XYZ file of C-alpha atoms in Angstrom:
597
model
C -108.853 153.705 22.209
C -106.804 156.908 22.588
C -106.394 158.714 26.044
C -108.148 161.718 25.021
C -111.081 159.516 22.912
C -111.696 157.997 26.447
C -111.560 161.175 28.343
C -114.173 162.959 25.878
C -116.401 159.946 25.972
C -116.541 160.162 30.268
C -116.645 163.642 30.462
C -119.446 163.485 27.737
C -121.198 161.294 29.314
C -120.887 163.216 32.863
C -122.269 166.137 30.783
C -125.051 163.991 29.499
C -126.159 162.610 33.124
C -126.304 166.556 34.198
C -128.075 167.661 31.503
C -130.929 164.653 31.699
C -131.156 165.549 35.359
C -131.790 169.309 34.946
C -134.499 168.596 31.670
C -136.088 165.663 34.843
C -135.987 168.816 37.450
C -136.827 171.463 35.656
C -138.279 174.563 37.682
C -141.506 175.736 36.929
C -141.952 178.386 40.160
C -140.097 180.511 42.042
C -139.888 178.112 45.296
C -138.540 175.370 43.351
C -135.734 177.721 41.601
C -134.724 179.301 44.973
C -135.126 176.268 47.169
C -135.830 173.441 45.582
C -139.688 173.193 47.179
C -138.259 172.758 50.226
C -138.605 169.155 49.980
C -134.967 167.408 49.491
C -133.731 164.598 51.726
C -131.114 165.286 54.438
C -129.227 162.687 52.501
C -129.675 163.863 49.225
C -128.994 167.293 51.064
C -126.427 166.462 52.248
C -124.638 165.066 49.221
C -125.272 168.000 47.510
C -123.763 170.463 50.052
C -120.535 168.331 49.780
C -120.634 168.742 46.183
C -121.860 172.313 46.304
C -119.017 173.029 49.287
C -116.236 170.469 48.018
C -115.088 172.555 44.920
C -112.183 172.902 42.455
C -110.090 174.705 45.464
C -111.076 171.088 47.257
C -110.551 168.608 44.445
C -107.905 170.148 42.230
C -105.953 172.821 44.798
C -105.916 171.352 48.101
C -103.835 168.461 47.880
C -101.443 170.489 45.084
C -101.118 173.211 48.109
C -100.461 170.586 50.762
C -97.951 168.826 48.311
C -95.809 172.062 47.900
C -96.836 173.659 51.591
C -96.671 170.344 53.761
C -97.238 171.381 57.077
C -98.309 174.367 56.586
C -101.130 173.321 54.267
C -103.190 171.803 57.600
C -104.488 175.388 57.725
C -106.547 174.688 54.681
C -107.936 171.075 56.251
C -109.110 172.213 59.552
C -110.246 175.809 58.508
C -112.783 174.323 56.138
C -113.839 170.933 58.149
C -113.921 173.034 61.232
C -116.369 175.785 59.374
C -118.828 172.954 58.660
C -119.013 172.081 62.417
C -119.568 175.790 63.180
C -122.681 175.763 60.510
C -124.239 172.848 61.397
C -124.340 173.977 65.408
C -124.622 177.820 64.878
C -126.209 178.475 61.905
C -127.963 176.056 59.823
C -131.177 175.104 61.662
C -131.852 178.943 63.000
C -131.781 179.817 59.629
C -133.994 177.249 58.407
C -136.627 178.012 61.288
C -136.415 181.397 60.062
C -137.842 180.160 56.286
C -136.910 182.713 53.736
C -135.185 182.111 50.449
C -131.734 183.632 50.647
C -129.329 185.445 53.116
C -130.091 188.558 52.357
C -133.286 188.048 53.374
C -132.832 186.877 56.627
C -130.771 190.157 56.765
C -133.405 192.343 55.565
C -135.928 191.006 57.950
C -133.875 190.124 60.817
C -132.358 193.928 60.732
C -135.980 195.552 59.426
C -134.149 197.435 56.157
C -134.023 197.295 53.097
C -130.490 199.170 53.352
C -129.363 196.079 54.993
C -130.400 193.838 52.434
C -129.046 195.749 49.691
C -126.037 195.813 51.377
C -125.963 192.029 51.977
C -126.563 191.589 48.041
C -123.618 193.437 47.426
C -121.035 191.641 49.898
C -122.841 188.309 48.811
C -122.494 189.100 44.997
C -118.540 190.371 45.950
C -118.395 187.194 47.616
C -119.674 184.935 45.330
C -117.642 186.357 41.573
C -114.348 185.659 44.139
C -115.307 182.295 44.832
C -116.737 181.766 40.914
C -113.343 183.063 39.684
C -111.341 180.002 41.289
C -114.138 177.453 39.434
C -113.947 178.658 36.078
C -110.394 178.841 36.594
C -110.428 174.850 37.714
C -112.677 174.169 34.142
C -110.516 176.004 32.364
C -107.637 173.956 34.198
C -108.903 170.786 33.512
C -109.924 170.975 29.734
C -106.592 172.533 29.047
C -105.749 170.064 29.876
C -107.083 167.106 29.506
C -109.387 167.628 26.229
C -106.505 169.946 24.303
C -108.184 172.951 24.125
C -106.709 176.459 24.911
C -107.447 177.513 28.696
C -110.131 180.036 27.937
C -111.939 177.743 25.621
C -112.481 175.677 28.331
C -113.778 178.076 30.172
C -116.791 178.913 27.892
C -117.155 174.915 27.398
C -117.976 174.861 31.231
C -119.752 178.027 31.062
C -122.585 176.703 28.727
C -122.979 173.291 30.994
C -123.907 175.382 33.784
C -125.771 177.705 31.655
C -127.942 175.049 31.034
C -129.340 173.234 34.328
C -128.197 176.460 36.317
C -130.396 179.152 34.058
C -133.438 175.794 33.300
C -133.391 173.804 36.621
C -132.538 176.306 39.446
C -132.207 175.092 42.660
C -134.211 171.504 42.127
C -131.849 170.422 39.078
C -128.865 171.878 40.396
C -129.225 169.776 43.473
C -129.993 166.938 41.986
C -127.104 167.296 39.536
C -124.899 168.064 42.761
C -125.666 164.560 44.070
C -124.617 162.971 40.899
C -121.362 165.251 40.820
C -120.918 164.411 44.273
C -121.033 160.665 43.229
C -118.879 161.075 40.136
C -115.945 163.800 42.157
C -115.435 161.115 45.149
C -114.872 157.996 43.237
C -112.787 160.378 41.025
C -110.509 161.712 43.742
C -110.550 157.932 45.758
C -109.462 156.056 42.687
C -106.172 156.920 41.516
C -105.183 157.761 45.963
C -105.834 154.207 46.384
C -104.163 152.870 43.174
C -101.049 155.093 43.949
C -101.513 154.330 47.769
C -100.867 150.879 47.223
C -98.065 151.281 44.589
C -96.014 153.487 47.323
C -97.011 151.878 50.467
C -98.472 148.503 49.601
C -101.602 149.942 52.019
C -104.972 150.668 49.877
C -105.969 153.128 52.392
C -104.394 155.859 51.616
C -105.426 157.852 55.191
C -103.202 154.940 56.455
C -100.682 154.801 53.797
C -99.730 158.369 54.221
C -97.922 156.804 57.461
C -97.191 153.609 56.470
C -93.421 152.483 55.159
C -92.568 152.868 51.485
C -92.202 149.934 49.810
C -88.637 150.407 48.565
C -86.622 148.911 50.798
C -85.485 152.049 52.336
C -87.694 151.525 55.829
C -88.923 155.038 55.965
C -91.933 156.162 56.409
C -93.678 158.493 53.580
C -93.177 161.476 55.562
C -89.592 160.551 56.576
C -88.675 159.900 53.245
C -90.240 163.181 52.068
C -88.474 165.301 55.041
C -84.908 163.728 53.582
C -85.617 164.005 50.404
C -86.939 168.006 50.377
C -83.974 168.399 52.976
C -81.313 167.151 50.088
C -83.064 169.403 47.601
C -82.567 172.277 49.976
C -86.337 172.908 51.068
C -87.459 172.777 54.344
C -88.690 169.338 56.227
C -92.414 168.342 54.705
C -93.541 167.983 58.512
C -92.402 171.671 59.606
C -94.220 174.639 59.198
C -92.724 178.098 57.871
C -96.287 180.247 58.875
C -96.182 182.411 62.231
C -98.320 181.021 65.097
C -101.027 184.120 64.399
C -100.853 183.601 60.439
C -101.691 180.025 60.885
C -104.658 180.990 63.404
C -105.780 183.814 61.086
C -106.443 182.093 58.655
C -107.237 178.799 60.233
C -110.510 181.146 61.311
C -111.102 183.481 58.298
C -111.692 179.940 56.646
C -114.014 178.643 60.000
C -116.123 181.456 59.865
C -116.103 182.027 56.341
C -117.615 178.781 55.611
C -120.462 179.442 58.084
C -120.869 182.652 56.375
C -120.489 181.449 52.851
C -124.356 182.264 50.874
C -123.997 179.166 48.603
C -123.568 177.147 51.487
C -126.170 178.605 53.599
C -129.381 178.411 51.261
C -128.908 174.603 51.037
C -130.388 174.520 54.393
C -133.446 176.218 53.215
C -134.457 173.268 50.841
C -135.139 170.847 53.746
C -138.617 169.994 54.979
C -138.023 170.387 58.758
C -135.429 172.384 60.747
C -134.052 168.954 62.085
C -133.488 167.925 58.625
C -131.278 171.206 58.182
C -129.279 169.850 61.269
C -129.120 166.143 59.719
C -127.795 167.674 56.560
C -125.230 169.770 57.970
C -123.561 166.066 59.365
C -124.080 164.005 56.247
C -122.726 166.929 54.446
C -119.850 166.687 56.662
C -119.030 163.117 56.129
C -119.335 163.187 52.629
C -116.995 165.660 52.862
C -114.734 163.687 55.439
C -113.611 160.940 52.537
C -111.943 163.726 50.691
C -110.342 165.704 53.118
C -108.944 162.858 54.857
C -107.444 161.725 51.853
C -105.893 164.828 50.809
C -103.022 165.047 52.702
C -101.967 161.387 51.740
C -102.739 162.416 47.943
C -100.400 165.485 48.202
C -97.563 163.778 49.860
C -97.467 160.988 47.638
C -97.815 163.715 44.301
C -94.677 165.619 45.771
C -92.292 162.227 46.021
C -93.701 161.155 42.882
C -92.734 164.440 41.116
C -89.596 164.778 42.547
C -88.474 161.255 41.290
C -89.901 161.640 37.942
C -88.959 164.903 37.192
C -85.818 166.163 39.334
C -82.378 164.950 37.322
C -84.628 163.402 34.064
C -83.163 164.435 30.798
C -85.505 166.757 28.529
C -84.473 165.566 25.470
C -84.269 161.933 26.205
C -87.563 159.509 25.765
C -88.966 158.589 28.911
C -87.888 155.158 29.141
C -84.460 156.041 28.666
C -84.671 158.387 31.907
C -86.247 161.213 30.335
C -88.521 163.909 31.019
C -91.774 162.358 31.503
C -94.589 163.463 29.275
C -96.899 165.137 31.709
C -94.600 167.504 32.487
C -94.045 168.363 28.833
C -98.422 168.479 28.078
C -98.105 171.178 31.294
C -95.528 172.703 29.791
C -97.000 173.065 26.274
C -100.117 175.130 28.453
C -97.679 177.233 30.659
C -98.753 175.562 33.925
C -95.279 173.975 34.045
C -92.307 176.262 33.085
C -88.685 175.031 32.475
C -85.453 176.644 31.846
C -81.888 175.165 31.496
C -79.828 177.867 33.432
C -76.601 175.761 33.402
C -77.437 174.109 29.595
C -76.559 170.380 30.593
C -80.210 169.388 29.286
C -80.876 168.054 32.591
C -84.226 169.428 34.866
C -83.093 170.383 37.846
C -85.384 171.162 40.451
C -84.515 172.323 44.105
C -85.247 175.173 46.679
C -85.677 178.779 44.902
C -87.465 180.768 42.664
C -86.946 179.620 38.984
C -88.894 182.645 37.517
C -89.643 186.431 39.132
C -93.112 187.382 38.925
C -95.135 185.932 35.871
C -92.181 185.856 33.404
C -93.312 185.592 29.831
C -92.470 183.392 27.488
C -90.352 185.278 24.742
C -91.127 182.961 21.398
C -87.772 181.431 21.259
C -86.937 177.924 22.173
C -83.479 176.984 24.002
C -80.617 174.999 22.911
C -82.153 171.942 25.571
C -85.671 172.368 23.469
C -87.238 174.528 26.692
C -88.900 177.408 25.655
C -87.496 180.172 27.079
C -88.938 183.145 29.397
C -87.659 186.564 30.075
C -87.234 187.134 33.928
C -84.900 184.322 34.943
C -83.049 184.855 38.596
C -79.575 183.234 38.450
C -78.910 182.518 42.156
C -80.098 179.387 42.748
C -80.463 176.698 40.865
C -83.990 175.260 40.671
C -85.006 175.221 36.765
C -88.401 174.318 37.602
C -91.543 176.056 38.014
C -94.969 174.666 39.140
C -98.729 175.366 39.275
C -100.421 173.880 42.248
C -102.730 173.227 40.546
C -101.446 170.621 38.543
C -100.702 167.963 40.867
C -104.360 165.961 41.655
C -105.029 165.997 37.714
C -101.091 164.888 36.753
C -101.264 162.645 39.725
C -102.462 159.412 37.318
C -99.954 159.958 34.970
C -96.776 160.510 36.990
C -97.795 156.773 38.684
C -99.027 155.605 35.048
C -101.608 154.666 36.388
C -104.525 153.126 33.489
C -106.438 155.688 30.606
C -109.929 155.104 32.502
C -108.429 156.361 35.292
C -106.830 159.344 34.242
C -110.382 160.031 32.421
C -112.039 159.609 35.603
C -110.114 162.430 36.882
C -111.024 164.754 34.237
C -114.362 163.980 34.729
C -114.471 164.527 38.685
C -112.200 168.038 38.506
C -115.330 169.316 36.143
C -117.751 168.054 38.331
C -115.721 169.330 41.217
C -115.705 172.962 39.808
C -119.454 172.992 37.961
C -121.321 172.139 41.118
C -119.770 174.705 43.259
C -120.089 177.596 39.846
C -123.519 176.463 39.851
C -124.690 176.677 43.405
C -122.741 180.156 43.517
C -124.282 181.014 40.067
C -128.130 180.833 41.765
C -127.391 182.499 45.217
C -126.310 185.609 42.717
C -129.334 185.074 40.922
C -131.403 184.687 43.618
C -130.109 187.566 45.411
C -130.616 190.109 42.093
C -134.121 188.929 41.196
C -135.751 188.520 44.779
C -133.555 190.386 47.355
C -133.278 193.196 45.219
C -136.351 193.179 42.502
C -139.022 191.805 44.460
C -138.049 192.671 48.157
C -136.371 196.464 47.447
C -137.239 198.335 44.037
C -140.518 196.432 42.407
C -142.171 194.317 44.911
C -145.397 194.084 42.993
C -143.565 191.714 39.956
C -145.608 188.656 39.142
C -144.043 185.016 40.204
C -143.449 184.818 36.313
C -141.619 187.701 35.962
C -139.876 187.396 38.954
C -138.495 183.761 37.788
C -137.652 185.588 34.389
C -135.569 187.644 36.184
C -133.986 184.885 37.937
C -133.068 183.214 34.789
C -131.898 186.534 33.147
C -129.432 187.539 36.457
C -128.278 183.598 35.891
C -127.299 184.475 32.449
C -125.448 188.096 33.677
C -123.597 186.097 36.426
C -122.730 183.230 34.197
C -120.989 185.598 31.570
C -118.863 187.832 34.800
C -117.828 184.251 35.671
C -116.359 183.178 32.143
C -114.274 186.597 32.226
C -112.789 185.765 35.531
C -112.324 182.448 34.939
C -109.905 183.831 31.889
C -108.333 186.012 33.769
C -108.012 185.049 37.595
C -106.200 186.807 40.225
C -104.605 183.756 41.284
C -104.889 179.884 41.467
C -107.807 177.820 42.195
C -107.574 177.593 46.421
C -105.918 181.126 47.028
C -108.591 182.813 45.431
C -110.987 180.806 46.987
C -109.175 181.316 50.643
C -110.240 185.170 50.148
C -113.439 184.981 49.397
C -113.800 182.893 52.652
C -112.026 186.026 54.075
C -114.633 188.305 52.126
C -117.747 186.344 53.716
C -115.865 185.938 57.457
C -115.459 189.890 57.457
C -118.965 190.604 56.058
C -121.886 188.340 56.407
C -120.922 185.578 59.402
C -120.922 188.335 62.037
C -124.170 190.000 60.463
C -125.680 186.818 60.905
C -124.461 185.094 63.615
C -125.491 188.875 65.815
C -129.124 188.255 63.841
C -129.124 184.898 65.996
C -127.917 185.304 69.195
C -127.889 188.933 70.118
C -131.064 190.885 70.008
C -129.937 194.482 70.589
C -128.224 194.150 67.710
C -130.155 196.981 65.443
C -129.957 197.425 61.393
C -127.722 200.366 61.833
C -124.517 198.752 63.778
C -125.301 195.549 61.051
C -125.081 197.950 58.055
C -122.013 199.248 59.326
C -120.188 196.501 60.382
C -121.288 194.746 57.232
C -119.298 197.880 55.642
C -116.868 198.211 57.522
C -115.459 194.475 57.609
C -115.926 194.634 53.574
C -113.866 197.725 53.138
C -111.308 196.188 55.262
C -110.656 193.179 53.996
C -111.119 193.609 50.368
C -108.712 196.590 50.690
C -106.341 194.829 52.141
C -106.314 191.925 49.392
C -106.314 194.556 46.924
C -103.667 195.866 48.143
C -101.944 192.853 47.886
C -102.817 190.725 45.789
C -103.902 192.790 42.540
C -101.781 194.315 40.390
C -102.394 197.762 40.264
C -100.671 198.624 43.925
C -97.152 196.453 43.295
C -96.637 195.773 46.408
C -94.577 192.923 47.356
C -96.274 190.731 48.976
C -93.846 190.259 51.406
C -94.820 189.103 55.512
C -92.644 192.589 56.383
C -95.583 194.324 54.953
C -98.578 192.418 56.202
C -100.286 193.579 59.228
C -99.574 192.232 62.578
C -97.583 189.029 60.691
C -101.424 188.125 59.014
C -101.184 187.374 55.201
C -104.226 188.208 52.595
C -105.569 184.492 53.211
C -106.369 185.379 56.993
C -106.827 189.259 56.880
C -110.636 188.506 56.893
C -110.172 187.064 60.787
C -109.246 190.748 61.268
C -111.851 192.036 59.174
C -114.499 189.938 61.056
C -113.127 191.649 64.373
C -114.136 195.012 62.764
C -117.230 194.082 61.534
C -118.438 192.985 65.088
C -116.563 196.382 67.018
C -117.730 198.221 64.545
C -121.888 197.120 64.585
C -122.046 196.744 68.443
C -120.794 200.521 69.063
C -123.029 201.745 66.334
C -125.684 199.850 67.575
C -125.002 201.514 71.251
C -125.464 204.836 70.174
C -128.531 204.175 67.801
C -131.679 203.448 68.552
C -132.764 200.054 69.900
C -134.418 196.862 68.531
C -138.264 197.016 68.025
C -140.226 194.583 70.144
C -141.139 192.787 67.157
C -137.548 191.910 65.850
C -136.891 190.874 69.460
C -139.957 188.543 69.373
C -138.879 187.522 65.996
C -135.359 186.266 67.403
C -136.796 184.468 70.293
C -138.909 182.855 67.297
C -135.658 181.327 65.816
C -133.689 180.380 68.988
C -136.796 178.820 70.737
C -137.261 174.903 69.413
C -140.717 174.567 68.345
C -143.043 173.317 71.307
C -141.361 174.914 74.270
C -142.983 178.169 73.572
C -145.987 177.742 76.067
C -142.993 176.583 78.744
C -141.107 179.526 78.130
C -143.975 181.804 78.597
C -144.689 180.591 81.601
């Protein structure tokens, strides 16, 4: 059986389990599309967070950034584990006291407005198409690749998957389907780590191999051999970090906060029975989520030495056996996500320290004298001849270790899963947020449950078809555009909330205007980098205070939260009842009588 035979047949069948899941769970009210009924099991819960949480930035980006970043990819490991402790002890059982259906409605209770939930729609739905743009991106990615389809084909393969058990089951088949995606992404990802663990290291852990000795002879440790190796190639050491002290905190934070403050996340807390079972789900969810990020780092280093001793010095023209190029790198190449160019026409790939390529050079149509395919834009001083998307490296990882065709399937089939869960979840919070934030709650609040769920369904549809057209034409790759929409929900909804909590003179004027004001901030200030319209460089001369677009939203949060509590200082105060309402949340049930007395 052919490798792409097997890969349709176990992505097929992935698609089938989905699809029977959502047709099992189908919604038929407005509770079980929001919330699932409220009745899922912290376990089950919890699974599905991981899956819902754990999404193409985790399974396809992470380890690719770590591989290329080393050191300074640990911001992306402890700035999304660390966010999940922050939920689970700030945020998740509050909110599920509380009992409403989305953020914005704790928002539009909590701050007595319908201003401020309006407003809350629109950071959450600016939020969410950020954080939907990386996922489509990551199915796009993967069927490129893997199923030989064109990149935007993909795309609307993935789109009408979700379509289907987003727009028929809601929240009770999508988490359902999340625990099965959950189940299907981790033995994915844990596979070919332990298969390629063992073949560098000898160790099938691969948390342990990642410092264990490489088994060739040479005595050094992975990361040792990586430092040397990088160092000979003119790169920096793997184990040393290039980010300022406050760019690593920055963003180390924006992500923190940002998954506290991410909607998709949130709402899974609100389809628990009991507000300890929003507490219990917030830790399984967290080591579910543990296997993979642990794993990670091991998974990156061992796709950089791989790569390097694959690619670096092969011959393009040769057949791989006879020390040529290997044909990964060639299937990447045929979809631009790996870019070659011979600059000193020996027919040998060189890679080493530098920028092969300015900007996103194009390719011109003509093919070189070594077979490359040549691109306009080509810097002659240095010497590296190779350019790579991080992206690549989790789903080439199988084939640079030839490692067997059901494996490299498997991978194919978690990356999907990987990226559909999270599109999904985001998918319903827009939904959600469009048909009952601001339909029922602000502009016709006398719509039956059946229209209401109509609308739902329809808003499903809208957000599904804004996703596709990002996914076709992202702003970046799969984990930086995920790293600002953290940034997005740090700057606009975590201190909105977290104030809702724990600080009762808060008022709905200072939390409109902080809201605002982090917003404006921080999506200016990726804008101004990051898009294409300004052309600025984006250069650490021009960022502000040394912070780069993935931690600008720490600086937006800081905004948000000066900017609401002098508002709120000048406005008029909290009404009793909002007060009484917050000492509803932060009170555990039963030690009301005690605390009356």
């Amino acid at each position: 059986m052919s490798q792409q035979l097997l890969t349709y047949l176990v992505v097929g069948a992935s698609f089938a389990l989905y699809i029977g899941i959502a047709i099992w769970s189908r919604a038929s009210s407005t509770n079980e599309f929001y919330v699932a009924g409220g009745g899922v099991h912290p376990v089950a819960n919890g699974m599905a967070t991981a899956a819902d949480w754990m999404s193409a930035a985790s399974f396809i980006s992470m380890a690719g950034i770590i591989a290329f970043a080393g050191y300074d990819g640990s911001t992306f490991l402890m700035g999304w584990t660390g966010g999940y402790v922050l939920l689970a002890l700030l945020l998740a059982p509050y909110l599920r006291k509380f009992g409403q259906f989305t953020v914005p409605d704790f928002i539009g209770e909590r701050y007595y407005s319908k201003t401020a939930r309006v407003v809350a729609v629109v950071c959450l739905i600016v939020i969410s198409f950020t954080y939907i743009a990386g996922q489509m991106r990551g199915v796009g990615v993967v069927f490129s690749h893997f199923l030989d389809l064109e990149i935007h084909q993909g795309v609307l393969v993935g789109m009408a998957v979700v379509f289907f058990y987003a727009v028929l089951g809601g929240m009770k088949g999508i988490t359902y389907t999340q625990v099965a995606q959950y189940c299907v992404l981790i033995i994915a990802y844990m596979t070919p780590a332990i298969f390629i663990s063992i073949l560098i290291t000898g160790n099938p852990v691969p948390q342990l191999g990642l410092g264990a000795t490489v088994a060739d002879g040479s005595g050094l440790t992975v990361l040792q051999k990586l430092d040397h190796t990088l160092v000979d190639l003119g790169f920096n050491p793997y184990t040393l970090g290039s980010k300022t002290m406050i760019d690593v905190l920055a963003i180390t934070l924006a992500l923190m906060v940002g998954t506290a403050g991410l909607p998709h996340v949130i709402v899974r807390f609100f389809t628990v029975p009991k507000v300890s079972d929003a507490r219990m789900s917030a830790g399984y969810a967290l080591a579910f989520i543990a296997i993979l990020y642990t794993t990670a780092p091991a998974v990156g280093a061992f796709a950089r030495i791989n790569f390097i001793e694959t690619v670096n010095g092969s011959t393009y023209a040769a057949a791989e056996e006879q020390g040529g190029t290997p044909q990964f790198f060639k299937t990447f190449e045929d979809i631009g996500l790996i870019r070659w160019i011979d600059k000193n026409q020996d027919g040998v790939v060189q890679y080493s320290a530098g920028s092969a390529f300015e900007g996103r050079a194009q390719f011109t149509g003509e093919t070189g004298a070594s077979g490359e395919r040549l691109l306009a834009n080509v810097p002659t001083n240095n010497l590296n001849e190779v350019d790579v998307d991080r992206d690549i490296m989790v789903l080439a990882n199988p084939e640079i270790a030839k490692l067997p065709a059901w494996v490299i399937a498997l991978v194919a089939a978690g990356g999907i899963a990987a990226a559909l869960s999270t599109a999904a979840g985001l998918l319903l919070v827009i939904s959600a947020s469009i048909s009952h934030d601001l339909l029922k709650k602000t502009f016709k609040p006398d719509v039956s449950e059946r229209g209401e769920l109509l609308a739902a369904r329809g808003a499903a549809i809208f957000a599904i078809a804004v996703a596709g057209y990002l996914g076709i034409n992202p702003p970046g790759f799969v984990a930086q555009v995920v790293a600002l929409a953290f940034g997005l929900a740090a700057a606009s909804l975590f201190p909105a909330i977290l104030m809702g909590i724990f600080y009762k003179n808060m008022n709905k004027e200072g939390a409109i205007a902080g809201m605002v004001a982090g917003l404006t901030v921080t999506l200016a200030y990726i804008a101004y980098f990051k898009s294409p319209w300004f052309g600025t460089v984006n250069s650490a001369e021009y960022w502000l205070f040394g912070i780069s677009p993935e931690g600008i939203g720490t600086l937006g949060m800081m905004v948000n939260f000066a900017v609401a509590i002098a508002v709120s200082r000048f406005t008029a105060p909290t009404p009793d009842r909002v007060r009484d309402m917050v000492d509803d949340i932060r009170i555990p049930s039963g030690a009301q009588i005690a605390h009356s007395h």
